[in-house]
Amino acid sequence: MKILILTLWCLCPLGLLAYHYGPGREGLRLDAADALLDQAQASTQSGDPKAAVAAFEASLAKLPKDRVAEARRIRLELAKARMESSELPKAREELVVLAEEMEKDPDADPLVRDEALATLATSRYYMTYLMKLEGLPDTDWEPEIEAARQERKLLVERAEAAGDAQAVARHSDDLESAIRLARTEPEELYGKAIPKPCNCKSGKCKPNNKVGKKKTEDARGASAGPPVDGSGS
């Protein structure tokens, strides 16, 4: 009996070590990711999007690789924070990747999938707004706003199929906003306050390195545009 007890006692450190480098380590990473996520959400609520971006990035880095669903949710919130922190082009790029990834995954959470698509459409709306404001040619902004229109149309169709009247109304309103922006002349945008999240300076919100033809001091689009969270008007 003494030998058995001694053997078990000697094996305890090995068991603890195995736990530390196995489930224990993953648990620590999850705890760290949760703490950073709380910090990011607090920064968002307090109106500090730059701090939120840093915290969302750190939370994503701590999250175990197999936590795909949680990572997608964080990636979506990170993109929203970027849109509020003058990182619209980068947010759009990340949303394109996320939306395409979720559209191809039959097991993806449909709510997160549609929210990602709606937020992508919103980012395209603001990118179009800025490109038109900069005086870029139609060939630059037309593909962007057309993609936003198609994405909103798909969201309307999905909402109709689900019998969600409120979602149908929201996405329909945003679809109309995209159509109105496409028809708006650049001159109509000058001299108005820029709608959020287009709070960046000349040239910062273009998806390429082309220099804009015109500069304006404080301009806003034909409408306030859809909210950053992709929830509709």
mmCIF file of C-alpha atoms in Angstrom:
data_model
loop_
_atom_site.group_PDB
_atom_site.id
_atom_site.type_symbol
_atom_site.label_atom_id
_atom_site.label_comp_id
_atom_site.label_asym_id
_atom_site.label_seq_id
_atom_site.Cartn_x
_atom_site.Cartn_y
_atom_site.Cartn_z
ATOM 1 C CA MET A 1 0.000 0.000 0.000
ATOM 2 C CA LYS A 2 2.815 2.375 0.902
ATOM 3 C CA ILE A 3 4.484 1.662 -2.424
ATOM 4 C CA LEU A 4 1.215 2.396 -4.275
ATOM 5 C CA ILE A 5 0.721 5.678 -2.410
ATOM 6 C CA LEU A 6 4.328 6.665 -3.054
ATOM 7 C CA THR A 7 3.958 5.837 -6.740
ATOM 8 C CA LEU A 8 0.786 7.907 -7.045
ATOM 9 C CA TRP A 9 2.419 10.783 -5.178
ATOM 10 C CA CYS A 10 5.355 10.713 -7.591
ATOM 11 C CA LEU A 11 3.001 10.719 -10.562
ATOM 12 C CA CYS A 12 1.078 13.786 -9.372
ATOM 13 C CA PRO A 13 3.610 16.313 -10.726
ATOM 14 C CA LEU A 14 3.533 14.563 -14.089
ATOM 15 C CA GLY A 15 -0.259 14.763 -14.157
ATOM 16 C CA LEU A 16 -0.214 18.430 -13.258
ATOM 17 C CA LEU A 17 2.414 19.077 -15.904
ATOM 18 C CA ALA A 18 0.336 17.273 -18.536
ATOM 19 C CA TYR A 19 -2.712 19.294 -17.523
ATOM 20 C CA HIS A 20 -0.728 22.528 -17.669
ATOM 21 C CA TYR A 21 0.439 21.858 -21.221
ATOM 22 C CA GLY A 22 -2.926 20.431 -22.316
ATOM 23 C CA PRO A 23 -6.416 21.468 -21.169
ATOM 24 C CA GLY A 24 -4.984 23.802 -18.544
ATOM 25 C CA ARG A 25 -3.107 25.888 -21.060
ATOM 26 C CA GLU A 26 -6.151 26.148 -23.333
ATOM 27 C CA GLY A 27 -8.247 27.221 -20.359
ATOM 28 C CA LEU A 28 -5.760 29.967 -19.546
ATOM 29 C CA ARG A 29 -5.825 31.164 -23.147
ATOM 30 C CA LEU A 30 -9.623 31.239 -23.118
ATOM 31 C CA ASP A 31 -9.636 33.214 -19.869
ATOM 32 C CA ALA A 32 -7.155 35.702 -21.331
ATOM 33 C CA ALA A 33 -9.201 36.015 -24.533
ATOM 34 C CA ASP A 34 -12.388 36.605 -22.516
ATOM 35 C CA ALA A 35 -10.726 39.295 -20.405
ATOM 36 C CA LEU A 36 -9.450 41.103 -23.497
ATOM 37 C CA LEU A 37 -12.853 40.778 -25.136
ATOM 38 C CA ASP A 38 -14.475 42.430 -22.113
ATOM 39 C CA GLN A 39 -11.892 45.203 -22.374
ATOM 40 C CA ALA A 40 -12.632 45.663 -26.079
ATOM 41 C CA GLN A 41 -16.375 45.865 -25.487
ATOM 42 C CA ALA A 42 -15.865 48.379 -22.683
ATOM 43 C CA SER A 43 -13.721 50.531 -24.985
ATOM 44 C CA THR A 44 -16.396 50.362 -27.666
ATOM 45 C CA GLN A 45 -19.097 51.449 -25.242
ATOM 46 C CA SER A 46 -16.952 54.302 -23.923
ATOM 47 C CA GLY A 47 -16.330 55.621 -27.437
ATOM 48 C CA ASP A 48 -12.662 54.660 -27.767
ATOM 49 C CA PRO A 49 -12.540 52.638 -31.020
ATOM 50 C CA LYS A 50 -8.736 52.637 -31.275
ATOM 51 C CA ALA A 51 -8.432 50.973 -27.873
ATOM 52 C CA ALA A 52 -11.200 48.578 -28.905
ATOM 53 C CA VAL A 53 -9.264 47.619 -32.047
ATOM 54 C CA ALA A 54 -6.142 46.832 -30.010
ATOM 55 C CA ALA A 55 -8.108 44.760 -27.491
ATOM 56 C CA PHE A 56 -10.049 42.838 -30.152
ATOM 57 C CA GLU A 57 -6.782 42.038 -31.940
ATOM 58 C CA ALA A 58 -5.202 40.828 -28.703
ATOM 59 C CA SER A 59 -8.265 38.730 -27.840
ATOM 60 C CA LEU A 60 -8.216 37.128 -31.281
ATOM 61 C CA ALA A 61 -4.520 36.302 -30.902
ATOM 62 C CA LYS A 62 -5.166 34.558 -27.565
ATOM 63 C CA LEU A 63 -8.105 32.505 -28.817
ATOM 64 C CA PRO A 64 -7.276 28.837 -29.570
ATOM 65 C CA LYS A 65 -7.251 28.115 -33.313
ATOM 66 C CA ASP A 66 -10.085 25.594 -33.090
ATOM 67 C CA ARG A 67 -12.525 28.212 -31.750
ATOM 68 C CA VAL A 68 -13.677 29.143 -35.254
ATOM 69 C CA ALA A 69 -17.161 30.442 -34.407
ATOM 70 C CA GLU A 70 -15.879 32.664 -31.599
ATOM 71 C CA ALA A 71 -13.052 33.938 -33.800
ATOM 72 C CA ARG A 72 -15.496 34.934 -36.526
ATOM 73 C CA ARG A 73 -17.586 36.908 -34.066
ATOM 74 C CA ILE A 74 -14.481 38.720 -32.804
ATOM 75 C CA ARG A 75 -13.292 39.383 -36.361
ATOM 76 C CA LEU A 76 -16.646 40.976 -37.128
ATOM 77 C CA GLU A 77 -16.505 43.201 -34.047
ATOM 78 C CA LEU A 78 -12.893 44.086 -34.869
ATOM 79 C CA ALA A 79 -13.906 45.219 -38.355
ATOM 80 C CA LYS A 80 -16.682 47.378 -36.893
ATOM 81 C CA ALA A 81 -14.194 49.003 -34.519
ATOM 82 C CA ARG A 82 -11.815 49.653 -37.414
ATOM 83 C CA MET A 83 -14.604 51.419 -39.298
ATOM 84 C CA GLU A 84 -15.057 53.733 -36.319
ATOM 85 C CA SER A 85 -11.336 54.356 -35.997
ATOM 86 C CA SER A 86 -10.480 55.670 -39.484
ATOM 87 C CA GLU A 87 -9.430 52.236 -40.787
ATOM 88 C CA LEU A 88 -12.235 51.828 -43.305
ATOM 89 C CA PRO A 89 -10.184 50.274 -46.151
ATOM 90 C CA LYS A 90 -8.656 47.650 -43.862
ATOM 91 C CA ALA A 91 -12.045 46.903 -42.306
ATOM 92 C CA ARG A 92 -13.526 46.394 -45.760
ATOM 93 C CA GLU A 93 -10.733 44.010 -46.764
ATOM 94 C CA GLU A 94 -11.198 41.936 -43.613
ATOM 95 C CA LEU A 95 -14.970 41.880 -44.062
ATOM 96 C CA VAL A 96 -14.630 40.635 -47.643
ATOM 97 C CA VAL A 97 -12.555 37.690 -46.402
ATOM 98 C CA LEU A 98 -14.888 36.966 -43.481
ATOM 99 C CA ALA A 99 -18.098 37.216 -45.507
ATOM 100 C CA GLU A 100 -16.785 34.980 -48.296
ATOM 101 C CA GLU A 101 -15.506 32.451 -45.761
ATOM 102 C CA MET A 102 -18.861 32.247 -43.998
ATOM 103 C CA GLU A 103 -20.872 32.108 -47.221
ATOM 104 C CA LYS A 104 -18.914 28.982 -48.194
ATOM 105 C CA ASP A 105 -19.356 27.290 -44.802
ATOM 106 C CA PRO A 106 -22.719 25.487 -44.460
ATOM 107 C CA ASP A 107 -22.146 25.219 -40.704
ATOM 108 C CA ALA A 108 -21.590 28.955 -40.205
ATOM 109 C CA ASP A 109 -23.896 30.755 -37.781
ATOM 110 C CA PRO A 110 -26.495 32.346 -40.118
ATOM 111 C CA LEU A 111 -26.975 35.362 -37.842
ATOM 112 C CA VAL A 112 -23.265 36.173 -37.759
ATOM 113 C CA ARG A 113 -22.988 35.394 -41.477
ATOM 114 C CA ASP A 114 -25.726 37.870 -42.391
ATOM 115 C CA GLU A 115 -24.423 40.494 -39.982
ATOM 116 C CA ALA A 116 -20.975 40.189 -41.560
ATOM 117 C CA LEU A 117 -22.502 40.582 -45.022
ATOM 118 C CA ALA A 118 -24.544 43.602 -43.916
ATOM 119 C CA THR A 119 -21.490 45.221 -42.336
ATOM 120 C CA LEU A 120 -19.506 44.581 -45.518
ATOM 121 C CA ALA A 121 -22.252 46.272 -47.544
ATOM 122 C CA THR A 122 -22.095 49.215 -45.145
ATOM 123 C CA SER A 123 -18.326 49.504 -45.575
ATOM 124 C CA ARG A 124 -18.776 49.464 -49.354
ATOM 125 C CA TYR A 125 -21.350 52.257 -49.042
ATOM 126 C CA TYR A 126 -18.891 54.473 -47.201
ATOM 127 C CA MET A 127 -16.023 53.566 -49.529
ATOM 128 C CA THR A 128 -18.200 54.599 -52.464
ATOM 129 C CA TYR A 129 -19.136 57.806 -50.694
ATOM 130 C CA LEU A 130 -15.501 58.756 -50.190
ATOM 131 C CA MET A 131 -14.481 57.802 -53.722
ATOM 132 C CA LYS A 132 -17.252 59.950 -55.171
ATOM 133 C CA LEU A 133 -16.314 62.745 -52.810
ATOM 134 C CA GLU A 134 -12.708 62.518 -54.004
ATOM 135 C CA GLY A 135 -13.862 62.863 -57.593
ATOM 136 C CA LEU A 136 -12.699 59.423 -58.714
ATOM 137 C CA PRO A 137 -14.090 58.084 -62.011
ATOM 138 C CA ASP A 138 -17.200 55.921 -62.184
ATOM 139 C CA THR A 139 -15.090 52.861 -62.987
ATOM 140 C CA ASP A 140 -13.576 53.073 -59.486
ATOM 141 C CA TRP A 141 -16.719 53.350 -57.376
ATOM 142 C CA GLU A 142 -19.410 51.654 -59.466
ATOM 143 C CA PRO A 143 -18.219 48.064 -58.750
ATOM 144 C CA GLU A 144 -18.186 48.864 -55.030
ATOM 145 C CA ILE A 145 -21.702 50.240 -54.774
ATOM 146 C CA GLU A 146 -23.032 47.541 -57.114
ATOM 147 C CA ALA A 147 -21.553 44.878 -54.830
ATOM 148 C CA ALA A 148 -23.199 46.602 -51.848
ATOM 149 C CA ARG A 149 -26.513 46.645 -53.721
ATOM 150 C CA GLN A 150 -26.293 42.932 -54.502
ATOM 151 C CA GLU A 151 -25.397 42.115 -50.886
ATOM 152 C CA ARG A 152 -28.353 44.114 -49.565
ATOM 153 C CA LYS A 153 -30.639 42.440 -52.093
ATOM 154 C CA LEU A 154 -29.490 39.010 -50.895
ATOM 155 C CA LEU A 155 -30.128 40.025 -47.285
ATOM 156 C CA VAL A 156 -33.638 41.196 -48.176
ATOM 157 C CA GLU A 157 -34.332 37.856 -49.870
ATOM 158 C CA ARG A 158 -33.057 35.908 -46.864
ATOM 159 C CA ALA A 159 -35.134 37.987 -44.478
ATOM 160 C CA GLU A 160 -38.232 37.453 -46.619
ATOM 161 C CA ALA A 161 -37.609 33.696 -46.667
ATOM 162 C CA ALA A 162 -37.274 33.728 -42.872
ATOM 163 C CA GLY A 163 -40.453 35.777 -42.465
ATOM 164 C CA ASP A 164 -38.558 38.535 -40.615
ATOM 165 C CA ALA A 165 -40.483 41.682 -41.537
ATOM 166 C CA GLN A 166 -38.266 43.996 -39.491
ATOM 167 C CA ALA A 167 -35.108 42.728 -41.176
ATOM 168 C CA VAL A 168 -36.781 43.061 -44.576
ATOM 169 C CA ALA A 169 -37.583 46.707 -43.824
ATOM 170 C CA ARG A 170 -34.065 47.457 -42.554
ATOM 171 C CA HIS A 171 -32.251 45.879 -45.466
ATOM 172 C CA SER A 172 -34.700 47.388 -47.959
ATOM 173 C CA ASP A 173 -34.007 50.858 -46.555
ATOM 174 C CA ASP A 174 -30.268 50.294 -46.868
ATOM 175 C CA LEU A 175 -30.713 48.954 -50.386
ATOM 176 C CA GLU A 176 -32.500 52.190 -51.289
ATOM 177 C CA SER A 177 -29.675 54.192 -49.686
ATOM 178 C CA ALA A 178 -27.150 52.393 -51.892
ATOM 179 C CA ILE A 179 -29.223 53.094 -54.997
ATOM 180 C CA ARG A 180 -29.572 56.775 -54.072
ATOM 181 C CA LEU A 181 -25.840 57.122 -53.488
ATOM 182 C CA ALA A 182 -25.070 55.548 -56.864
ATOM 183 C CA ARG A 183 -27.287 58.162 -58.524
ATOM 184 C CA THR A 184 -25.954 61.108 -56.534
ATOM 185 C CA GLU A 185 -23.656 63.525 -58.355
ATOM 186 C CA PRO A 186 -20.362 64.295 -56.566
ATOM 187 C CA GLU A 187 -21.283 67.988 -56.497
ATOM 188 C CA GLU A 188 -24.244 67.141 -54.281
ATOM 189 C CA LEU A 189 -21.854 65.819 -51.626
ATOM 190 C CA TYR A 190 -19.718 68.923 -51.326
ATOM 191 C CA GLY A 191 -20.157 71.293 -48.411
ATOM 192 C CA LYS A 192 -21.931 68.783 -46.178
ATOM 193 C CA ALA A 193 -20.652 67.016 -43.077
ATOM 194 C CA ILE A 194 -19.177 63.573 -43.769
ATOM 195 C CA PRO A 195 -21.319 60.804 -42.241
ATOM 196 C CA LYS A 196 -19.657 58.364 -39.865
ATOM 197 C CA PRO A 197 -17.487 56.373 -40.235
ATOM 198 C CA CYS A 198 -16.037 58.508 -43.046
ATOM 199 C CA ASN A 199 -14.112 60.679 -40.578
ATOM 200 C CA CYS A 200 -10.808 60.406 -42.386
ATOM 201 C CA LYS A 201 -8.821 62.890 -44.405
ATOM 202 C CA SER A 202 -8.432 63.135 -48.169
ATOM 203 C CA GLY A 203 -7.321 59.916 -49.818
ATOM 204 C CA LYS A 204 -7.395 57.767 -46.680
ATOM 205 C CA CYS A 205 -10.553 55.849 -47.506
ATOM 206 C CA LYS A 206 -9.769 54.840 -51.087
ATOM 207 C CA PRO A 207 -9.154 51.131 -51.708
ATOM 208 C CA ASN A 208 -6.108 51.919 -53.849
ATOM 209 C CA ASN A 209 -3.325 54.513 -54.030
ATOM 210 C CA LYS A 210 -4.923 56.777 -56.625
ATOM 211 C CA VAL A 211 -4.898 60.457 -55.777
ATOM 212 C CA GLY A 212 -8.292 62.138 -55.698
ATOM 213 C CA LYS A 213 -9.034 64.917 -58.123
ATOM 214 C CA LYS A 214 -10.877 67.163 -55.684
ATOM 215 C CA LYS A 215 -10.653 68.032 -52.024
ATOM 216 C CA THR A 216 -13.397 69.255 -49.773
ATOM 217 C CA GLU A 217 -13.373 70.478 -46.248
ATOM 218 C CA ASP A 218 -16.355 68.904 -44.550
ATOM 219 C CA ALA A 219 -18.643 66.931 -46.759
ATOM 220 C CA ARG A 220 -21.507 64.528 -46.226
ATOM 221 C CA GLY A 221 -23.300 62.183 -48.596
ATOM 222 C CA ALA A 222 -26.818 62.125 -49.935
ATOM 223 C CA SER A 223 -27.925 60.282 -46.788
ATOM 224 C CA ALA A 224 -26.487 59.412 -43.415
ATOM 225 C CA GLY A 225 -25.978 55.867 -44.641
ATOM 226 C CA PRO A 226 -26.433 52.590 -42.786
ATOM 227 C CA PRO A 227 -24.952 52.145 -39.308
ATOM 228 C CA VAL A 228 -21.584 50.485 -38.864
ATOM 229 C CA ASP A 229 -23.060 47.435 -37.152
ATOM 230 C CA GLY A 230 -24.891 46.448 -40.316
ATOM 231 C CA SER A 231 -28.249 46.471 -38.550
ATOM 232 C CA GLY A 232 -29.951 48.714 -41.057
ATOM 233 C CA SER A 233 -31.535 52.133 -40.789
#
